[in-house]
Short mmCIF file of C-alpha atoms in Angstrom, two decimals:
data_model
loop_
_atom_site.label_atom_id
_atom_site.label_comp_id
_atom_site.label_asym_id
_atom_site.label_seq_id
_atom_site.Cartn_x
_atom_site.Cartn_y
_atom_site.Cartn_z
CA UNK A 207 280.21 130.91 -23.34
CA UNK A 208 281.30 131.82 -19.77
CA UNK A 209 285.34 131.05 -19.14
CA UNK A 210 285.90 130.08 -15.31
CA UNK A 211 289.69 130.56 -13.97
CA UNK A 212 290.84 126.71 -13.18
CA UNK A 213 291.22 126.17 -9.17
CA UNK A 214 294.79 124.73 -7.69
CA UNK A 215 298.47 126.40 -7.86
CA UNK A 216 298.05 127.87 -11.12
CA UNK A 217 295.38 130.18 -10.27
CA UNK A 218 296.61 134.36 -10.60
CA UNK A 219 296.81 136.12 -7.44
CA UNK A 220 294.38 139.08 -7.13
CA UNK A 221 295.35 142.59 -7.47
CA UNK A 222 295.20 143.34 -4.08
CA UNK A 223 297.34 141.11 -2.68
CA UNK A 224 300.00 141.41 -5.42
CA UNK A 225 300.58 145.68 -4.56
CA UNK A 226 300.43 143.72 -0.81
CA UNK A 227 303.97 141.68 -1.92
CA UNK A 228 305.26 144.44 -3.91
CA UNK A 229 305.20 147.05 -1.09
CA UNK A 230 306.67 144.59 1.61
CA UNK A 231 309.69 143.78 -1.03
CA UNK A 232 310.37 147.94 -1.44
CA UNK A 233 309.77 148.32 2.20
CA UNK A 234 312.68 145.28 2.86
CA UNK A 235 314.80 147.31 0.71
CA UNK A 236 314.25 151.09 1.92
CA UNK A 237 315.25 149.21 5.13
CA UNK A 238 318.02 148.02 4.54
CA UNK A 239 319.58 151.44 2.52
CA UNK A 240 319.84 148.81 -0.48
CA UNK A 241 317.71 150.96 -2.64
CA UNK A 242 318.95 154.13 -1.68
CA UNK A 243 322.45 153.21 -1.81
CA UNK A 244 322.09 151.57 -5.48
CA UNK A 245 320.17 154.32 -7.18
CA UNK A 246 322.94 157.03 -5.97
CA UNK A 247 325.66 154.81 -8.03
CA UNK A 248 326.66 155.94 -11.61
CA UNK A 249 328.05 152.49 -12.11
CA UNK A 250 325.25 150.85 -11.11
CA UNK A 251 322.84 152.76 -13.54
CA UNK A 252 324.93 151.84 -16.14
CA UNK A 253 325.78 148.47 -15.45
CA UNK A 254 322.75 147.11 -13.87
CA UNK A 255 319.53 146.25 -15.22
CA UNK A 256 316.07 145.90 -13.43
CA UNK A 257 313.86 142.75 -14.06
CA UNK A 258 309.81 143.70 -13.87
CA UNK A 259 308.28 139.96 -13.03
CA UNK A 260 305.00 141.77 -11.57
CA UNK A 261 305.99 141.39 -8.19
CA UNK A 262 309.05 142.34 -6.39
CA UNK A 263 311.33 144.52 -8.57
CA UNK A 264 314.52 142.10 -8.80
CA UNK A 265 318.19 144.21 -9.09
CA UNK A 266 321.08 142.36 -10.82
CA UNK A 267 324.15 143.47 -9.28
CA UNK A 268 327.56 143.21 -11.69
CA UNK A 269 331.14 142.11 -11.11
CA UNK A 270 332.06 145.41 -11.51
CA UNK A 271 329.90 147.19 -9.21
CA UNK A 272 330.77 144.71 -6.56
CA UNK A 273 334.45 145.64 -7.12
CA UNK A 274 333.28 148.92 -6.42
CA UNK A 275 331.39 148.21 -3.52
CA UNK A 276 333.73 146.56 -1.79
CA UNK A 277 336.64 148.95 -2.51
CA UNK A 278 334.54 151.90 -1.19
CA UNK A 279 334.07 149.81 1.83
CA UNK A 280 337.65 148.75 2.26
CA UNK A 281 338.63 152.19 2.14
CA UNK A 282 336.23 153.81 4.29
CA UNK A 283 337.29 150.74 7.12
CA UNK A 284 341.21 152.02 6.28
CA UNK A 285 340.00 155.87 6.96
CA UNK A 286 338.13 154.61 9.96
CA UNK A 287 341.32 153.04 11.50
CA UNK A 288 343.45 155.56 10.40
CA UNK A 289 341.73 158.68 12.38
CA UNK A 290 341.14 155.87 15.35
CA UNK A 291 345.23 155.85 15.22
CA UNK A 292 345.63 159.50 14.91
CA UNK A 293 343.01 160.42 17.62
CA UNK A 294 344.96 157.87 19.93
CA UNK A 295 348.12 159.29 19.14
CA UNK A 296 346.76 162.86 20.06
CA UNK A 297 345.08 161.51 23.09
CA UNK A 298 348.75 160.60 23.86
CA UNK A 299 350.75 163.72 23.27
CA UNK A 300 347.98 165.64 25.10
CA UNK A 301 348.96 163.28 28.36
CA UNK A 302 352.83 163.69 27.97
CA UNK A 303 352.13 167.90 27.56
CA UNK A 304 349.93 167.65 30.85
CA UNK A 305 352.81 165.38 32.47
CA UNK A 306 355.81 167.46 31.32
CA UNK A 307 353.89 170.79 32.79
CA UNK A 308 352.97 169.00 35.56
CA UNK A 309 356.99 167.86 36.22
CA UNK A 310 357.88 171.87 35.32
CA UNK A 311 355.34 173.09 37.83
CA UNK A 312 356.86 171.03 40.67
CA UNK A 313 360.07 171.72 39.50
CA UNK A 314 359.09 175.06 40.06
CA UNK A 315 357.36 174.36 43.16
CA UNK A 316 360.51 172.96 44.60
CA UNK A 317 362.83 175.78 43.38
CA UNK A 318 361.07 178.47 45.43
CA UNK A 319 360.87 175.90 48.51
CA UNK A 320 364.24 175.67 48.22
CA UNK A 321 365.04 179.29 48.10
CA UNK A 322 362.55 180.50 50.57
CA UNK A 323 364.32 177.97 52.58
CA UNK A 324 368.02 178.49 51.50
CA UNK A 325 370.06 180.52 54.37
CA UNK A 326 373.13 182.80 53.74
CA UNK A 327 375.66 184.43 55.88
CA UNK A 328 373.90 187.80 57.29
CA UNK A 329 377.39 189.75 55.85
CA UNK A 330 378.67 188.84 52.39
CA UNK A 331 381.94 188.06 52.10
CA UNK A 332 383.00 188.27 56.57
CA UNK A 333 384.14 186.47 59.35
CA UNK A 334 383.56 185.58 62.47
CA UNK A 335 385.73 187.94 64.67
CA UNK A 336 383.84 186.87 68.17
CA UNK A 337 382.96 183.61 68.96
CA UNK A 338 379.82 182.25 70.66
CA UNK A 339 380.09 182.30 74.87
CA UNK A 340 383.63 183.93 74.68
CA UNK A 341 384.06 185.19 78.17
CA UNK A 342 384.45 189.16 78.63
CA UNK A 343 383.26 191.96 81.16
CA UNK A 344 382.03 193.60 78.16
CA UNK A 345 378.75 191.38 78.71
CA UNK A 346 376.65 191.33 81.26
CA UNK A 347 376.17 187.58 81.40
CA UNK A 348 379.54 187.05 81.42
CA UNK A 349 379.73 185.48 78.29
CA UNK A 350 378.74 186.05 74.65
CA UNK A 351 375.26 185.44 73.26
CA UNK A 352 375.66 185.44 69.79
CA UNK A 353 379.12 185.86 67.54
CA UNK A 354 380.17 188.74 65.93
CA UNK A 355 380.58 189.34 62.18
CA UNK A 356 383.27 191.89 61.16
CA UNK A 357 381.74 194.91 58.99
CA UNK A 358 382.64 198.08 58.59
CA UNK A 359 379.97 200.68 59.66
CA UNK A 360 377.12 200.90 56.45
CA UNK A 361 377.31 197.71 55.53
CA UNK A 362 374.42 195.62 53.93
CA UNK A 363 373.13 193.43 56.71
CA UNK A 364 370.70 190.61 55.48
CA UNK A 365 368.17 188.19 56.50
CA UNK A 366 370.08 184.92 56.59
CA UNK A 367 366.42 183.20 55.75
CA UNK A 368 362.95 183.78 54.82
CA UNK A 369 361.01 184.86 58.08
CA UNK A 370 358.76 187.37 59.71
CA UNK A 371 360.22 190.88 61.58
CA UNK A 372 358.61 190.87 64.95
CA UNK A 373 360.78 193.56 66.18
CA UNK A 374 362.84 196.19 65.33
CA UNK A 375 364.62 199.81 66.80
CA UNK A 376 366.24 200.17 69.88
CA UNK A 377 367.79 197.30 72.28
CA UNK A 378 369.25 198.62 74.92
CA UNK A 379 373.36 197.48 74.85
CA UNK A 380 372.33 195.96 71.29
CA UNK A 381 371.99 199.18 70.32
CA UNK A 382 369.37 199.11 67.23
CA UNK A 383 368.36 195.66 66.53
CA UNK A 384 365.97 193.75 64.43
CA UNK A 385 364.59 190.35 65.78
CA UNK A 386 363.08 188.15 62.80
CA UNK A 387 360.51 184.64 63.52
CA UNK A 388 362.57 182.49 60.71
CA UNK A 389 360.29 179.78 58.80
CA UNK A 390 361.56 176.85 60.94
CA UNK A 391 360.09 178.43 64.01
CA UNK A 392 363.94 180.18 65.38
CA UNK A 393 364.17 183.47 65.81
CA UNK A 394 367.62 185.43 64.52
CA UNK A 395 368.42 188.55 66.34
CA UNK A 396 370.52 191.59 64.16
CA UNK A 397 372.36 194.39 66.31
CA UNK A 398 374.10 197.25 66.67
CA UNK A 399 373.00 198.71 63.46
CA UNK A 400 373.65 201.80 62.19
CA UNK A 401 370.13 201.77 60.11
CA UNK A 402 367.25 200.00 59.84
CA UNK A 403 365.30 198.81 56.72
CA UNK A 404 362.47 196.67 58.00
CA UNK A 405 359.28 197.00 60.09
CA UNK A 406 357.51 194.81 62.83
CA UNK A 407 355.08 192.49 60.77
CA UNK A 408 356.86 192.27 57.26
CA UNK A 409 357.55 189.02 55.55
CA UNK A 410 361.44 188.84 54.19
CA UNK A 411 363.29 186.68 52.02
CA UNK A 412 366.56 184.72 52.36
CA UNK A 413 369.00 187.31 51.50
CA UNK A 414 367.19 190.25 51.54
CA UNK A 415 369.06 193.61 53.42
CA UNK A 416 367.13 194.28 56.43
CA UNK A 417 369.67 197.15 57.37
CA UNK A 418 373.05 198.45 57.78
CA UNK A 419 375.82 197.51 60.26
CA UNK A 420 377.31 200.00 62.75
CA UNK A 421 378.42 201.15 66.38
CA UNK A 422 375.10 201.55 68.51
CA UNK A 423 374.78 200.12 71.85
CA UNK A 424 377.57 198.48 73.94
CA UNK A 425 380.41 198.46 71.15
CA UNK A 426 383.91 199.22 71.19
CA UNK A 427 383.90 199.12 67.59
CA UNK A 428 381.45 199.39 64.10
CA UNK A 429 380.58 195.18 63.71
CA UNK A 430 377.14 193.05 63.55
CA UNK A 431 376.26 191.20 66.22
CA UNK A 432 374.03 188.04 65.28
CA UNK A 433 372.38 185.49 67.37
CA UNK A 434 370.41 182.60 67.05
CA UNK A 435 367.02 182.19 69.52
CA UNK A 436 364.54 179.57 70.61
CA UNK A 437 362.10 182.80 71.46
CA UNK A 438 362.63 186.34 70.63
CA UNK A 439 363.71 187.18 74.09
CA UNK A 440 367.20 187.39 75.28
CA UNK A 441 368.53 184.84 77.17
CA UNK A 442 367.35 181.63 74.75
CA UNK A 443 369.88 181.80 72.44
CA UNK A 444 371.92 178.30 71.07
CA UNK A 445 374.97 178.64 68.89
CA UNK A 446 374.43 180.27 66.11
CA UNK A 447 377.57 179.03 63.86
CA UNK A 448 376.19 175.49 64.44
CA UNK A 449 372.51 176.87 63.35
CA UNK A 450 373.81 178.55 60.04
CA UNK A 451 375.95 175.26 59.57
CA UNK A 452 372.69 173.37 59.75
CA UNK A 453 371.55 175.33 57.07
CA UNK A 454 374.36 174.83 54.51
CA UNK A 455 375.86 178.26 55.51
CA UNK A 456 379.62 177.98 55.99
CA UNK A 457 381.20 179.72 58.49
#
């Protein structure tokens, strides 16, 4: 007698499209790093069990495991926000170090500007023993040029600021001289000197010798005679007490 399967919802599915449902459930899985993530679990081996109902294997999950799942995941967020904080906080103190060697750089900066532009007395420790446009028949024009610092013969003469020689040996009744372009565009003139320590295109600083003070030229005496120039050519000289003064020099 022949046995004939009974039509309607009771009917078996066929083979085929039972593997069909079971590969699309694994599939969902793989996906979704369920499977993966299960299987690598001790506690879940243990505690878990798998249901075969001939289609889609079905994974009970316990209490326990859950516990676990979610502490794992609670700590990994805490790590996560923890090396977001300390990343930030490096980020930071990278920005202050760049800031404070920025500051230190133009504090720096500003240090030399101020000493390249810092002026000093071109004889430590003097005076002025001529005044600017004293009248004498010692000078030619009648009156004097510059002012006169009082030095005995080999002293250090210096630069009173950072400039450039543009001339230097003999000057007639300035006897040897040295004429230096100073940075703000004036021009200081150095005479009578008994030696000279500089040459025609050198850079100097504020304070640096340039020579030694003596007798040459029109002198009755061993002294330094300075002057103060709008060019490097006699005759355009201003007062040169009220230049140094301008320049924080007191004399």
């Amino acid at each position: 007698m022949a046995f004939m399967y009974a039509t309607g919802k009771h009917r078996k599915p066929g083979r085929v499209k039972r593997t069909t449902v079971q590969a699309a459930g694994v599939a969902a899985l793989t996906t979704t790093g369920v499977v993966g993530t299960l299987a690598a679990s001790p506690a879940l081996a243990a505690d878990n069990s798998v249901e075969d109902t001939g289609l889609t294997p079905v994974i009970t999950v316990s209490d326990t495991v859950a516990e676990q799942i979610d502490a794992q995941a609670e700590a990994q967020l805490v790590a996560a926000r923890q090396k977001a904080a300390e990343e930030a906080a490096a980020k930071v103190a990278a920005e202050e170090a760049k800031k404070e060697r920025e500051a230190q750089a133009r504090a720096a900066r500003e240090a030399e500007r101020k000493r390249l532009n810092a002026f000093v007395a071109p004889i430590a420790h003097s005076y002025v023993s001529t005044g600017y446009k004293a009248s004498s028949s010692l000078w030619s024009s009648g009156s004097h040029t510059g002012i006169d610092f009082h030095a005995a013969s080999g002293t250090s003469v210096h630069a009173v600021g950072s400039g450039t020689v543009v001339s230097t040996g003999w000057g007639g009744a300035y006897g040897n001289q040295i004429v230096i372009r100073m940075a703000d565009g004036m021009y200081t003139q150095y005479g009578h000197l008994s030696s000279i320590g500089v040459v025609v295109g050198q850079k100097v600083l504020s304070g640096q010798q340039i020579g030694l003070s003596g007798a040459t030229g029109n002198v009755t005496g061993p002294h330094l005679h300075f002057e103060a120039r709008t060019t490097p050519e006699y005759g355009s000289d201003v007062d040169p007490i009220a230049y140094l003064r301008q320049h924080g020099v007191n004399v």
